[in-house]
C-alpha cells in the first residue's frame, strides 16, 4: 500500500479527463477560456496504462473529473476498463450533470456505482446566473436518470455569500428528507484565477449549519464526526439521506487526505491547493518503461506535502478546472 512520509494511505487518484467544460461557473472559470489542444490531453491508451500502474502500486479508488468529464468521448469505455483493472475497487464520477440523462444508464452498466453531481441551487434563474450558460432542467433530468439507473447519488453545492447561502441551501438539504442521498456543501476555495472573489464570498460550515438548524431543527452528527472522504456528515432527524460539509478552509482535513490528482495533460498534482507537481507526460511519451513510471509514482506519493497553506496565503496558481476538482 502506498503510504506517504506522514503515514497517510495515499490510495485515491482523481483523474481529470479534460480541462474543457460546457458551463462557466463564476467561481470556477472566466467566461472566455482557452482550453488545451487535444494532442496535449492524455490519450485513452495513456490513461489505461497509468490506471493499471497506479493500481499496481496500491491505489484502490479512482474518480473521473475535469473540466467536465462527460465531454470526453470515450468516458463509458474508460469507466468499463477501469472497472476491470485488478486492484481498483471504487470508481466515481464528478459531473455537472448536463449530459447525464443519456449517460447514466450506460455508465452504470460499465461499472460506475456512484456519481457526484454539482448543483448549487434549485432556482432556474439563479442556476443560469451561477453557471452562466446552464439550464437547470437538464441537470435535474440527469439527476433523475442517475437515481433511476441505480447510481448512488451525492450532490455537491458550492456556497457563495449573497447568492445561494440561505433558501437554496435549505431547499437542497430537503432532498435528504425523501432520498437516501448525500447533499454536500462545499466551502469556496481561492484559486489563482479568481482568488479575491472566492475569498470574499466564502460561507463557512458553521454559518450553514446554523441556517439548516433554523429550518430543520438541530442536525444529528453521523458516524461520531468521522469524515466520509472529505465530508463531515449530519442528518435531519429521521431523514434517510445525509447532509455533508466539505470545509477545507475553516476545518482543513489535510491529516486525512488520501489523494493525488492527475491533470488532463498528465501532470500529477500532489495537493489540490499547493503547486507541487510531477509531470508524467514526458515520461509516457518519451518511452519510459513501466518500472520507471512506477518509481515516479512512488516518489510522488512520498513527496506529497503535509497540508495546504491557505492561512499563510499560499494560493494555487492554476484554476480548479485545470487541476481536476
Ligand atoms: N465539471 C464537474 C463538476 O462541476 O462537477 C467536475 C469538475 S468541477 C471543477 C469539480 C467540483 O469543484 C465541483 O463540485 C465544483 O462545484 C467545485 N469547484 C469549482 N470551483 C471551486 C472553488 N473555487 N471552490 C470550491 N469548489 C469549487
Ligand atoms: Fe465546469 Fe465544473 Fe467548473 Fe462549473 S465547476 S465551470 S461545471 S468545471
Short mmCIF file of C-alpha atoms and ligand atoms in Angstrom, two decimals:
data_model
loop_
_atom_site.label_atom_id
_atom_site.label_comp_id
_atom_site.label_asym_id
_atom_site.label_seq_id
_atom_site.Cartn_x
_atom_site.Cartn_y
_atom_site.Cartn_z
CA UNK A 1 0.00 0.00 0.00
CA UNK A 2 1.33 3.48 -0.81
CA UNK A 3 1.95 5.43 2.38
CA UNK A 4 3.39 8.92 2.30
CA UNK A 5 6.04 10.19 4.71
CA UNK A 6 3.27 11.25 7.14
CA UNK A 7 1.85 7.74 7.17
CA UNK A 8 -1.23 8.66 5.17
CA UNK A 9 -2.54 5.85 2.95
CA UNK A 10 -2.49 7.52 -0.48
CA UNK A 11 -4.75 5.25 -2.49
CA UNK A 12 -7.19 7.57 -4.26
CA UNK A 13 -6.48 9.11 -7.67
CA UNK A 14 -8.69 11.80 -9.16
CA UNK A 15 -8.26 11.88 -12.91
CA UNK A 16 -9.17 14.90 -14.99
CA UNK A 17 -10.33 13.77 -18.42
CA UNK A 18 -10.40 17.25 -19.93
CA UNK A 19 -10.00 20.85 -18.82
CA UNK A 20 -12.89 21.88 -21.09
CA UNK A 21 -16.43 22.44 -19.88
CA UNK A 22 -19.91 23.13 -21.20
CA UNK A 23 -20.64 25.53 -18.30
CA UNK A 24 -18.77 28.53 -16.91
CA UNK A 25 -19.47 28.58 -13.17
CA UNK A 26 -18.49 32.01 -11.87
CA UNK A 27 -16.37 30.64 -9.00
CA UNK A 28 -14.52 28.21 -11.28
CA UNK A 29 -13.57 29.87 -14.55
CA UNK A 30 -14.00 33.06 -16.58
CA UNK A 31 -16.46 33.11 -19.46
CA UNK A 32 -13.72 33.33 -22.07
CA UNK A 33 -11.47 30.34 -21.58
CA UNK A 34 -8.85 28.77 -23.80
CA UNK A 35 -8.66 25.02 -23.37
CA UNK A 36 -5.79 22.65 -24.05
CA UNK A 37 -5.39 21.37 -27.62
CA UNK A 38 -6.50 17.77 -27.95
CA UNK A 39 -2.99 16.44 -28.51
CA UNK A 40 -1.93 17.80 -25.12
CA UNK A 41 -4.52 15.67 -23.29
CA UNK A 42 -3.51 12.19 -22.26
CA UNK A 43 -4.88 9.70 -24.77
CA UNK A 44 -7.24 6.90 -23.75
CA UNK A 45 -4.36 4.42 -24.10
CA UNK A 46 -2.11 6.55 -21.87
CA UNK A 47 -4.87 6.73 -19.28
CA UNK A 48 -5.44 2.95 -19.34
CA UNK A 49 -1.73 2.41 -18.85
CA UNK A 50 -1.47 4.84 -15.95
CA UNK A 51 -4.57 3.46 -14.20
CA UNK A 52 -3.01 -0.03 -14.35
CA UNK A 53 0.26 1.27 -12.91
CA UNK A 54 -1.42 3.22 -10.09
CA UNK A 55 -3.48 0.14 -9.25
CA UNK A 56 -0.33 -2.00 -9.15
CA UNK A 57 1.22 0.49 -6.71
CA UNK A 58 -1.82 0.07 -4.45
CA UNK A 59 -4.32 2.76 -5.48
CA UNK A 60 -7.82 1.37 -4.95
CA UNK A 61 -10.11 4.23 -5.83
CA UNK A 62 -10.31 6.49 -8.85
CA UNK A 63 -12.63 9.33 -9.74
CA UNK A 64 -13.06 10.84 -13.17
CA UNK A 65 -13.48 14.59 -13.14
CA UNK A 66 -12.47 17.66 -15.13
CA UNK A 67 -13.34 20.22 -16.51
CA UNK A 68 -16.44 18.30 -17.46
CA UNK A 69 -15.63 14.57 -17.78
CA UNK A 70 -18.81 13.75 -19.70
CA UNK A 71 -17.35 15.71 -22.65
CA UNK A 72 -14.72 13.00 -23.08
CA UNK A 73 -15.95 10.84 -25.98
CA UNK A 74 -14.64 7.56 -24.50
CA UNK A 75 -15.90 8.11 -20.94
CA UNK A 76 -18.05 4.96 -20.83
CA UNK A 77 -15.21 2.82 -22.15
CA UNK A 78 -12.74 4.40 -19.72
CA UNK A 79 -15.06 3.51 -16.84
CA UNK A 80 -15.51 -0.04 -18.14
CA UNK A 81 -11.76 -0.59 -18.47
CA UNK A 82 -11.03 0.96 -15.08
CA UNK A 83 -13.69 -1.31 -13.53
CA UNK A 84 -11.86 -4.34 -14.96
CA UNK A 85 -8.47 -3.20 -13.65
CA UNK A 86 -7.26 -5.55 -10.90
CA UNK A 87 -6.93 -3.63 -7.64
CA UNK A 88 -9.40 -0.84 -8.46
CA UNK A 89 -12.31 -1.25 -6.05
CA UNK A 90 -14.21 2.02 -6.45
CA UNK A 91 -14.82 4.29 -9.42
CA UNK A 92 -16.53 7.64 -9.06
CA UNK A 93 -17.51 10.45 -11.39
CA UNK A 94 -17.91 14.14 -10.62
CA UNK A 95 -20.05 15.93 -13.19
CA UNK A 96 -22.21 18.98 -13.69
CA UNK A 97 -24.94 16.55 -14.77
CA UNK A 98 -25.84 18.34 -18.02
CA UNK A 99 -25.23 15.22 -20.17
CA UNK A 100 -26.12 12.63 -17.55
CA UNK A 101 -29.67 11.94 -18.78
CA UNK A 102 -28.20 9.98 -21.71
CA UNK A 103 -25.08 8.73 -19.98
CA UNK A 104 -26.30 7.49 -16.59
CA UNK A 105 -27.55 4.06 -17.73
CA UNK A 106 -24.50 3.20 -19.92
CA UNK A 107 -22.16 4.38 -17.17
CA UNK A 108 -23.94 2.19 -14.62
CA UNK A 109 -23.71 -0.76 -17.00
CA UNK A 110 -19.99 -0.05 -17.47
CA UNK A 111 -19.36 -0.42 -13.74
CA UNK A 112 -19.86 3.04 -12.26
CA UNK A 113 -21.50 2.77 -8.85
CA UNK A 114 -21.80 6.37 -7.69
CA UNK A 115 -21.94 9.84 -9.11
CA UNK A 116 -21.36 13.27 -7.61
CA UNK A 117 -23.47 15.91 -9.31
CA UNK A 118 -22.70 19.58 -8.82
CA UNK A 119 -25.85 21.57 -8.16
CA UNK A 120 -25.76 24.89 -6.34
CA UNK A 121 -29.42 25.90 -6.45
CA UNK A 122 -32.87 24.66 -7.49
CA UNK A 123 -33.84 28.10 -8.80
CA UNK A 124 -33.56 28.10 -12.64
CA UNK A 125 -32.70 31.81 -12.89
CA UNK A 126 -30.07 31.62 -10.22
CA UNK A 127 -28.67 28.44 -11.76
CA UNK A 128 -28.19 30.30 -15.01
CA UNK A 129 -26.53 33.19 -13.21
CA UNK A 130 -24.08 30.91 -11.35
CA UNK A 131 -23.21 28.69 -14.32
CA UNK A 132 -23.56 31.50 -16.92
CA UNK A 133 -24.84 29.04 -19.57
CA UNK A 134 -26.64 26.28 -17.70
CA UNK A 135 -30.22 25.03 -17.89
CA UNK A 136 -31.38 23.60 -14.59
CA UNK A 137 -33.90 21.19 -16.17
CA UNK A 138 -31.08 19.32 -17.95
CA UNK A 139 -29.25 18.74 -14.67
CA UNK A 140 -32.46 17.66 -12.92
CA UNK A 141 -33.10 15.18 -15.77
CA UNK A 142 -29.54 13.90 -15.29
CA UNK A 143 -30.08 13.56 -11.56
CA UNK A 144 -33.29 11.65 -12.16
CA UNK A 145 -31.59 9.33 -14.67
CA UNK A 146 -28.73 8.68 -12.26
CA UNK A 147 -31.11 7.71 -9.45
CA UNK A 148 -33.24 5.57 -11.81
CA UNK A 149 -30.13 3.75 -13.06
CA UNK A 150 -29.24 2.71 -9.54
CA UNK A 151 -26.23 5.01 -9.12
CA UNK A 152 -25.53 6.23 -5.58
CA UNK A 153 -26.06 9.97 -5.69
CA UNK A 154 -24.18 12.75 -3.96
CA UNK A 155 -24.97 16.37 -4.67
CA UNK A 156 -22.20 18.96 -4.34
CA UNK A 157 -23.13 22.59 -3.81
CA UNK A 158 -20.54 25.35 -3.64
CA UNK A 159 -22.00 28.08 -1.49
CA UNK A 160 -21.37 31.77 -2.26
CA UNK A 161 -22.30 34.61 0.06
CA UNK A 162 -25.25 36.61 -1.17
CA UNK A 163 -26.03 34.14 -3.96
CA UNK A 164 -27.12 30.74 -2.62
CA UNK A 165 -26.37 30.84 1.13
CA UNK A 166 -29.91 30.65 2.54
CA UNK A 167 -33.08 29.40 0.85
CA UNK A 168 -31.08 27.44 -1.76
CA UNK A 169 -29.18 25.56 0.93
CA UNK A 170 -32.43 24.80 2.75
CA UNK A 171 -34.10 23.60 -0.49
CA UNK A 172 -31.16 21.36 -1.48
CA UNK A 173 -30.98 19.83 2.01
CA UNK A 174 -34.69 18.94 1.72
CA UNK A 175 -33.75 16.19 -0.76
CA UNK A 176 -32.25 14.24 2.14
CA UNK A 177 -35.68 14.03 3.80
CA UNK A 178 -37.05 11.89 0.96
CA UNK A 179 -33.96 10.44 -0.75
CA UNK A 180 -31.03 8.37 0.55
CA UNK A 181 -28.60 10.87 -0.97
CA UNK A 182 -25.77 12.91 0.44
CA UNK A 183 -26.18 16.63 -0.13
CA UNK A 184 -22.81 18.25 0.49
CA UNK A 185 -22.00 21.89 0.92
CA UNK A 186 -18.51 22.92 -0.15
CA UNK A 187 -16.65 25.94 1.11
CA UNK A 188 -15.37 28.01 -1.73
CA UNK A 189 -11.61 27.83 -2.17
CA UNK A 190 -9.35 30.51 -3.62
CA UNK A 191 -7.51 29.73 -6.84
CA UNK A 192 -5.10 31.92 -8.77
CA UNK A 193 -7.58 32.83 -11.48
CA UNK A 194 -10.23 34.11 -9.10
CA UNK A 195 -8.87 34.30 -5.56
CA UNK A 196 -10.24 37.69 -4.47
CA UNK A 197 -13.80 36.86 -5.47
CA UNK A 198 -13.59 33.44 -3.83
CA UNK A 199 -12.18 34.76 -0.56
CA UNK A 200 -14.89 37.40 -0.36
CA UNK A 201 -17.79 35.07 -0.96
CA UNK A 202 -16.85 32.07 1.19
CA UNK A 203 -19.58 30.89 3.60
CA UNK A 204 -18.30 28.66 6.40
CA UNK A 205 -19.68 25.33 7.62
CA UNK A 206 -20.68 26.85 10.98
CA UNK A 207 -22.81 29.50 9.27
CA UNK A 208 -24.52 26.90 7.09
CA UNK A 209 -25.21 24.56 9.99
CA UNK A 210 -26.97 27.43 11.76
CA UNK A 211 -29.10 28.15 8.67
CA UNK A 212 -30.09 24.49 8.39
CA UNK A 213 -30.77 24.06 12.12
CA UNK A 214 -33.15 27.02 11.96
CA UNK A 215 -35.05 25.35 9.10
CA UNK A 216 -34.98 21.70 10.21
CA UNK A 217 -34.10 21.66 13.91
CA UNK A 218 -30.74 20.53 15.35
CA UNK A 219 -28.77 18.34 12.92
CA UNK A 220 -27.63 14.94 14.21
CA UNK A 221 -23.95 14.13 13.83
CA UNK A 222 -23.39 10.93 11.79
CA UNK A 223 -20.50 8.45 12.36
CA UNK A 224 -19.43 10.35 15.50
CA UNK A 225 -17.97 13.02 13.26
CA UNK A 226 -15.61 10.65 11.38
CA UNK A 227 -15.10 12.01 7.87
CA UNK A 228 -16.70 10.30 4.90
CA UNK A 229 -14.00 11.11 2.33
CA UNK A 230 -13.63 14.81 2.93
CA UNK A 231 -17.18 15.38 4.25
CA UNK A 232 -18.38 15.63 7.84
CA UNK A 233 -21.90 14.19 7.88
CA UNK A 234 -25.09 15.22 9.68
CA UNK A 235 -28.70 14.17 9.38
CA UNK A 236 -32.03 15.91 9.73
CA UNK A 237 -33.83 13.90 12.41
CA UNK A 238 -35.39 10.79 10.81
CA UNK A 239 -34.09 11.55 7.29
CA UNK A 240 -32.80 8.73 5.03
CA UNK A 241 -30.13 10.95 3.47
CA UNK A 242 -27.23 12.90 4.95
CA UNK A 243 -26.01 16.45 4.80
CA UNK A 244 -22.25 16.77 4.36
CA UNK A 245 -19.93 19.68 4.85
CA UNK A 246 -16.66 19.88 2.96
CA UNK A 247 -14.77 22.62 4.71
CA UNK A 248 -11.18 22.82 3.51
CA UNK A 249 -10.86 26.44 4.58
CA UNK A 250 -12.46 26.60 8.05
CA UNK A 251 -11.85 22.96 9.10
CA UNK A 252 -8.97 21.57 6.99
CA UNK A 253 -8.88 17.78 6.62
CA UNK A 254 -5.27 17.52 5.38
CA UNK A 255 -4.38 14.93 8.04
CA UNK A 256 -6.92 12.57 6.47
CA UNK A 257 -6.06 13.29 2.83
CA UNK A 258 -5.65 10.11 0.77
CA UNK A 259 -5.46 11.52 -2.75
CA UNK A 260 -3.35 12.59 -5.66
CA UNK A 261 -4.70 14.27 -8.78
CA UNK A 262 -3.79 13.70 -12.40
CA UNK A 263 -4.47 16.68 -14.66
CA UNK A 264 -5.82 16.19 -18.15
CA UNK A 265 -2.35 16.79 -19.63
CA UNK A 266 -0.70 14.24 -17.38
CA UNK A 267 0.66 16.30 -14.50
CA UNK A 268 0.47 14.62 -11.13
CA UNK A 269 -0.70 17.20 -8.61
CA UNK A 270 0.25 16.27 -5.07
CA UNK A 271 -2.11 18.65 -3.22
CA UNK A 272 -5.11 20.49 -4.68
CA UNK A 273 -4.08 23.73 -3.01
CA UNK A 274 -0.32 23.68 -3.48
CA UNK A 275 1.68 23.84 -6.69
CA UNK A 276 3.83 20.73 -6.02
CA UNK A 277 3.57 18.75 -9.27
CA UNK A 278 5.27 15.99 -11.22
CA UNK A 279 4.82 15.86 -14.98
CA UNK A 280 4.32 12.27 -16.16
CA UNK A 281 3.60 13.04 -19.81
CA UNK A 282 7.22 13.50 -20.95
CA UNK A 283 7.98 10.07 -19.46
CA UNK A 284 4.89 8.50 -21.02
CA UNK A 285 5.69 9.94 -24.43
CA UNK A 286 9.44 9.55 -24.11
CA UNK A 287 9.40 5.77 -23.95
CA UNK A 288 9.67 5.25 -20.17
CA UNK A 289 9.03 1.65 -19.21
CA UNK A 290 6.56 0.57 -16.50
CA UNK A 291 9.29 0.27 -13.86
CA UNK A 292 10.39 3.87 -14.45
CA UNK A 293 6.85 5.21 -14.26
CA UNK A 294 6.11 3.17 -11.15
CA UNK A 295 9.16 4.60 -9.47
CA UNK A 296 7.97 8.16 -10.27
CA UNK A 297 4.51 7.40 -8.87
CA UNK A 298 6.03 6.07 -5.64
CA UNK A 299 8.30 9.12 -5.43
CA UNK A 300 5.28 11.42 -5.88
CA UNK A 301 3.45 9.69 -3.03
CA UNK A 302 6.46 10.24 -0.77
CA UNK A 303 6.70 13.89 -1.84
CA UNK A 304 3.07 14.71 -1.03
CA UNK A 305 3.13 17.86 1.12
CA UNK A 306 1.56 17.79 4.55
CA UNK A 307 -1.23 20.29 4.04
CA UNK A 308 -2.40 23.42 2.32
CA UNK A 309 -1.16 26.88 3.15
CA UNK A 310 -4.31 28.97 2.83
CA UNK A 311 -3.76 30.50 6.27
CA UNK A 312 -0.33 31.64 5.13
CA UNK A 313 -1.96 33.00 1.93
CA UNK A 314 -0.43 30.30 -0.27
CA UNK A 315 -2.85 30.25 -3.20
CA UNK A 316 -2.60 27.72 -6.05
CA UNK A 317 -1.62 29.22 -9.39
CA UNK A 318 -3.89 27.05 -11.54
CA UNK A 319 -7.68 27.30 -11.56
CA UNK A 320 -9.82 24.41 -10.27
CA UNK A 321 -10.91 23.28 -13.74
CA UNK A 322 -7.32 22.92 -14.97
CA UNK A 323 -6.40 20.77 -11.97
CA UNK A 324 -9.43 18.50 -11.78
CA UNK A 325 -11.78 19.16 -8.88
N1 LIG B 1 -17.43 19.87 -14.03
C1 LIG B 1 -17.60 18.94 -12.98
C2 LIG B 1 -18.49 19.47 -11.89
O1 LIG B 1 -18.76 20.68 -11.88
O2 LIG B 1 -18.89 18.69 -11.05
C3 LIG B 1 -16.30 18.44 -12.40
C4 LIG B 1 -15.19 19.43 -12.20
S1 LIG B 1 -15.52 20.70 -11.02
C5 LIG B 1 -14.03 21.63 -11.09
C6 LIG B 1 -15.47 19.77 -9.51
C7 LIG B 1 -16.06 20.45 -8.32
O3 LIG B 1 -15.29 21.59 -7.99
C8 LIG B 1 -17.49 20.94 -8.49
O4 LIG B 1 -18.30 20.41 -7.47
C9 LIG B 1 -17.36 22.42 -8.36
O5 LIG B 1 -18.51 22.99 -7.83
C10 LIG B 1 -16.16 22.55 -7.47
N2 LIG B 1 -15.48 23.86 -7.52
C11 LIG B 1 -15.14 24.59 -8.59
N3 LIG B 1 -14.52 25.73 -8.22
C12 LIG B 1 -14.48 25.72 -6.87
C13 LIG B 1 -13.97 26.60 -5.87
N4 LIG B 1 -13.39 27.74 -6.19
N5 LIG B 1 -14.09 26.24 -4.57
C14 LIG B 1 -14.69 25.08 -4.21
N6 LIG B 1 -15.17 24.20 -5.09
C15 LIG B 1 -15.08 24.52 -6.42
FE1 LIG B 2 -17.44 23.46 -15.41
FE2 LIG B 2 -17.49 22.09 -13.14
FE3 LIG B 2 -16.05 24.37 -13.35
FE4 LIG B 2 -18.69 24.51 -13.34
S1 LIG B 2 -17.42 23.76 -11.66
S2 LIG B 2 -17.31 25.57 -14.79
S3 LIG B 2 -19.26 22.69 -14.38
S4 LIG B 2 -15.66 22.50 -14.42
#
